């Protein structure tokens, strides 16, 4: 089993940056992804990265602003968020799963989820 713990969320001004981290309890060779969910909205794909890190995918709303990366020695995945906007406000969830690339943006393809971390962008 894999336990995921997110950190790094908080309050930031519009135009600012945050870096989220997700640490896995055990070594994993799974795809790692980030999803977000705002009140009253469906869960939205943000970004994902395959093992060992050669392929990445981004949601259209964050492409060119966010960057996903992983440090396999630390069993950790990161989400660098730049040029933040008010519409980026959401709970951000880390996910892990042995999922094929064509399902990389599908929440149901992931087996393990973190508790979420709140990101609030103040305009």
mmCIF file of C-alpha atoms in Angstrom:
data_model
loop_
_atom_site.group_PDB
_atom_site.id
_atom_site.type_symbol
_atom_site.label_atom_id
_atom_site.label_comp_id
_atom_site.label_asym_id
_atom_site.label_seq_id
_atom_site.Cartn_x
_atom_site.Cartn_y
_atom_site.Cartn_z
ATOM 1 C CA UNK A 1 0.000 0.000 0.000
ATOM 2 C CA UNK A 2 1.019 3.586 -0.612
ATOM 3 C CA UNK A 3 0.279 6.572 1.594
ATOM 4 C CA UNK A 4 0.571 10.054 0.109
ATOM 5 C CA UNK A 5 0.998 13.268 2.070
ATOM 6 C CA UNK A 6 0.744 16.681 0.420
ATOM 7 C CA UNK A 7 2.266 19.862 1.770
ATOM 8 C CA UNK A 8 3.008 23.404 0.662
ATOM 9 C CA UNK A 9 -0.466 24.826 0.256
ATOM 10 C CA UNK A 10 -1.479 28.175 1.628
ATOM 11 C CA UNK A 11 -2.477 31.720 0.790
ATOM 12 C CA UNK A 12 -0.705 33.556 -2.009
ATOM 13 C CA UNK A 13 -1.266 36.772 -3.946
ATOM 14 C CA UNK A 14 -2.357 36.688 -7.564
ATOM 15 C CA UNK A 15 0.714 36.532 -9.762
ATOM 16 C CA UNK A 16 2.704 34.759 -7.081
ATOM 17 C CA UNK A 17 4.032 31.225 -6.824
ATOM 18 C CA UNK A 18 3.707 28.151 -4.649
ATOM 19 C CA UNK A 19 5.441 24.808 -4.671
ATOM 20 C CA UNK A 20 3.466 21.768 -3.571
ATOM 21 C CA UNK A 21 5.086 18.530 -2.472
ATOM 22 C CA UNK A 22 3.712 15.011 -2.235
ATOM 23 C CA UNK A 23 5.690 12.393 -0.355
ATOM 24 C CA UNK A 24 4.974 8.694 -0.764
ATOM 25 C CA UNK A 25 5.429 6.391 2.205
ATOM 26 C CA UNK A 26 7.213 3.729 0.176
ATOM 27 C CA UNK A 27 9.190 3.568 -3.011
ATOM 28 C CA UNK A 28 6.933 3.565 -6.021
ATOM 29 C CA UNK A 29 7.385 3.332 -9.758
ATOM 30 C CA UNK A 30 3.858 4.574 -10.398
ATOM 31 C CA UNK A 31 2.612 7.476 -12.410
ATOM 32 C CA UNK A 32 2.078 10.481 -10.134
ATOM 33 C CA UNK A 33 -0.543 13.120 -10.732
ATOM 34 C CA UNK A 34 -2.096 16.274 -9.352
ATOM 35 C CA UNK A 35 -5.809 17.040 -9.420
ATOM 36 C CA UNK A 36 -7.758 19.929 -7.943
ATOM 37 C CA UNK A 37 -11.311 20.565 -6.881
ATOM 38 C CA UNK A 38 -12.996 23.877 -6.180
ATOM 39 C CA UNK A 39 -16.333 24.182 -4.337
ATOM 40 C CA UNK A 40 -19.228 23.217 -6.578
ATOM 41 C CA UNK A 41 -16.981 21.993 -9.367
ATOM 42 C CA UNK A 42 -15.837 18.598 -10.589
ATOM 43 C CA UNK A 43 -12.375 17.306 -9.914
ATOM 44 C CA UNK A 44 -10.025 18.696 -12.548
ATOM 45 C CA UNK A 45 -6.832 17.239 -13.940
ATOM 46 C CA UNK A 46 -3.823 19.471 -13.339
ATOM 47 C CA UNK A 47 -0.663 17.566 -14.218
ATOM 48 C CA UNK A 48 0.921 14.133 -14.192
ATOM 49 C CA UNK A 49 4.306 12.552 -14.677
ATOM 50 C CA UNK A 50 5.218 8.996 -15.593
ATOM 51 C CA UNK A 51 7.906 6.801 -14.114
ATOM 52 C CA UNK A 52 10.768 7.619 -14.034
ATOM 53 C CA UNK A 53 9.834 11.111 -15.282
ATOM 54 C CA UNK A 54 10.205 11.109 -19.036
ATOM 55 C CA UNK A 55 6.640 12.045 -19.939
ATOM 56 C CA UNK A 56 4.433 14.792 -18.539
ATOM 57 C CA UNK A 57 0.923 16.000 -19.209
ATOM 58 C CA UNK A 58 -0.886 19.197 -18.203
ATOM 59 C CA UNK A 59 -4.422 20.441 -18.128
ATOM 60 C CA UNK A 60 -5.141 23.217 -20.587
ATOM 61 C CA UNK A 61 -5.892 25.748 -17.860
ATOM 62 C CA UNK A 62 -2.448 25.406 -16.249
ATOM 63 C CA UNK A 63 -0.192 24.650 -19.188
ATOM 64 C CA UNK A 64 2.736 27.097 -19.448
ATOM 65 C CA UNK A 65 2.259 28.166 -15.815
ATOM 66 C CA UNK A 66 2.688 24.979 -13.772
ATOM 67 C CA UNK A 67 5.507 22.440 -13.799
ATOM 68 C CA UNK A 68 5.438 18.909 -12.425
ATOM 69 C CA UNK A 69 8.597 17.064 -11.454
ATOM 70 C CA UNK A 70 9.664 14.139 -9.307
ATOM 71 C CA UNK A 71 12.600 13.132 -7.162
ATOM 72 C CA UNK A 72 12.549 9.363 -7.217
ATOM 73 C CA UNK A 73 15.243 9.013 -4.559
ATOM 74 C CA UNK A 74 12.951 10.898 -2.160
ATOM 75 C CA UNK A 75 9.718 9.261 -3.356
ATOM 76 C CA UNK A 76 8.385 12.769 -3.868
ATOM 77 C CA UNK A 77 6.539 14.607 -6.615
ATOM 78 C CA UNK A 78 6.366 18.396 -6.873
ATOM 79 C CA UNK A 79 4.066 20.905 -8.467
ATOM 80 C CA UNK A 80 5.591 24.308 -9.103
ATOM 81 C CA UNK A 81 2.780 26.804 -9.619
ATOM 82 C CA UNK A 82 3.631 30.175 -11.136
ATOM 83 C CA UNK A 83 1.590 33.191 -12.214
ATOM 84 C CA UNK A 84 -1.241 32.096 -9.965
ATOM 85 C CA UNK A 85 -4.754 33.324 -10.634
ATOM 86 C CA UNK A 86 -7.848 33.501 -8.472
ATOM 87 C CA UNK A 87 -9.363 30.647 -10.475
ATOM 88 C CA UNK A 88 -6.528 28.382 -9.316
ATOM 89 C CA UNK A 89 -8.037 28.411 -5.828
ATOM 90 C CA UNK A 90 -8.917 24.820 -4.918
ATOM 91 C CA UNK A 91 -7.975 21.825 -2.849
ATOM 92 C CA UNK A 92 -5.073 20.118 -4.588
ATOM 93 C CA UNK A 93 -4.771 16.346 -4.387
ATOM 94 C CA UNK A 94 -1.819 14.134 -5.105
ATOM 95 C CA UNK A 95 -2.534 10.761 -6.690
ATOM 96 C CA UNK A 96 -0.573 7.669 -7.629
ATOM 97 C CA UNK A 97 -1.368 4.673 -9.766
ATOM 98 C CA UNK A 98 -0.123 2.054 -12.147
ATOM 99 C CA UNK A 99 -1.982 3.695 -15.003
ATOM 100 C CA UNK A 100 -1.254 3.720 -18.727
ATOM 101 C CA UNK A 101 -0.434 7.015 -20.360
ATOM 102 C CA UNK A 102 -3.761 7.277 -22.192
ATOM 103 C CA UNK A 103 -5.544 7.308 -18.811
ATOM 104 C CA UNK A 104 -3.156 9.775 -17.225
ATOM 105 C CA UNK A 105 -5.806 12.505 -16.861
ATOM 106 C CA UNK A 106 -8.547 10.198 -15.560
ATOM 107 C CA UNK A 107 -9.101 10.243 -11.772
ATOM 108 C CA UNK A 108 -10.465 6.690 -11.682
ATOM 109 C CA UNK A 109 -7.188 5.385 -13.100
ATOM 110 C CA UNK A 110 -5.358 6.272 -9.874
ATOM 111 C CA UNK A 111 -5.294 3.937 -6.892
ATOM 112 C CA UNK A 112 -3.947 6.126 -4.098
ATOM 113 C CA UNK A 113 -4.845 9.647 -3.013
ATOM 114 C CA UNK A 114 -3.531 12.128 -0.510
ATOM 115 C CA UNK A 115 -5.658 14.125 1.902
ATOM 116 C CA UNK A 116 -5.424 17.318 -0.130
ATOM 117 C CA UNK A 117 -3.905 20.709 0.542
ATOM 118 C CA UNK A 118 -5.717 24.027 0.206
ATOM 119 C CA UNK A 119 -4.402 26.641 -2.197
ATOM 120 C CA UNK A 120 -6.008 30.067 -2.002
ATOM 121 C CA UNK A 121 -5.070 32.834 -4.421
ATOM 122 C CA UNK A 122 -5.983 36.291 -3.174
ATOM 123 C CA UNK A 123 -6.722 38.844 -5.861
#
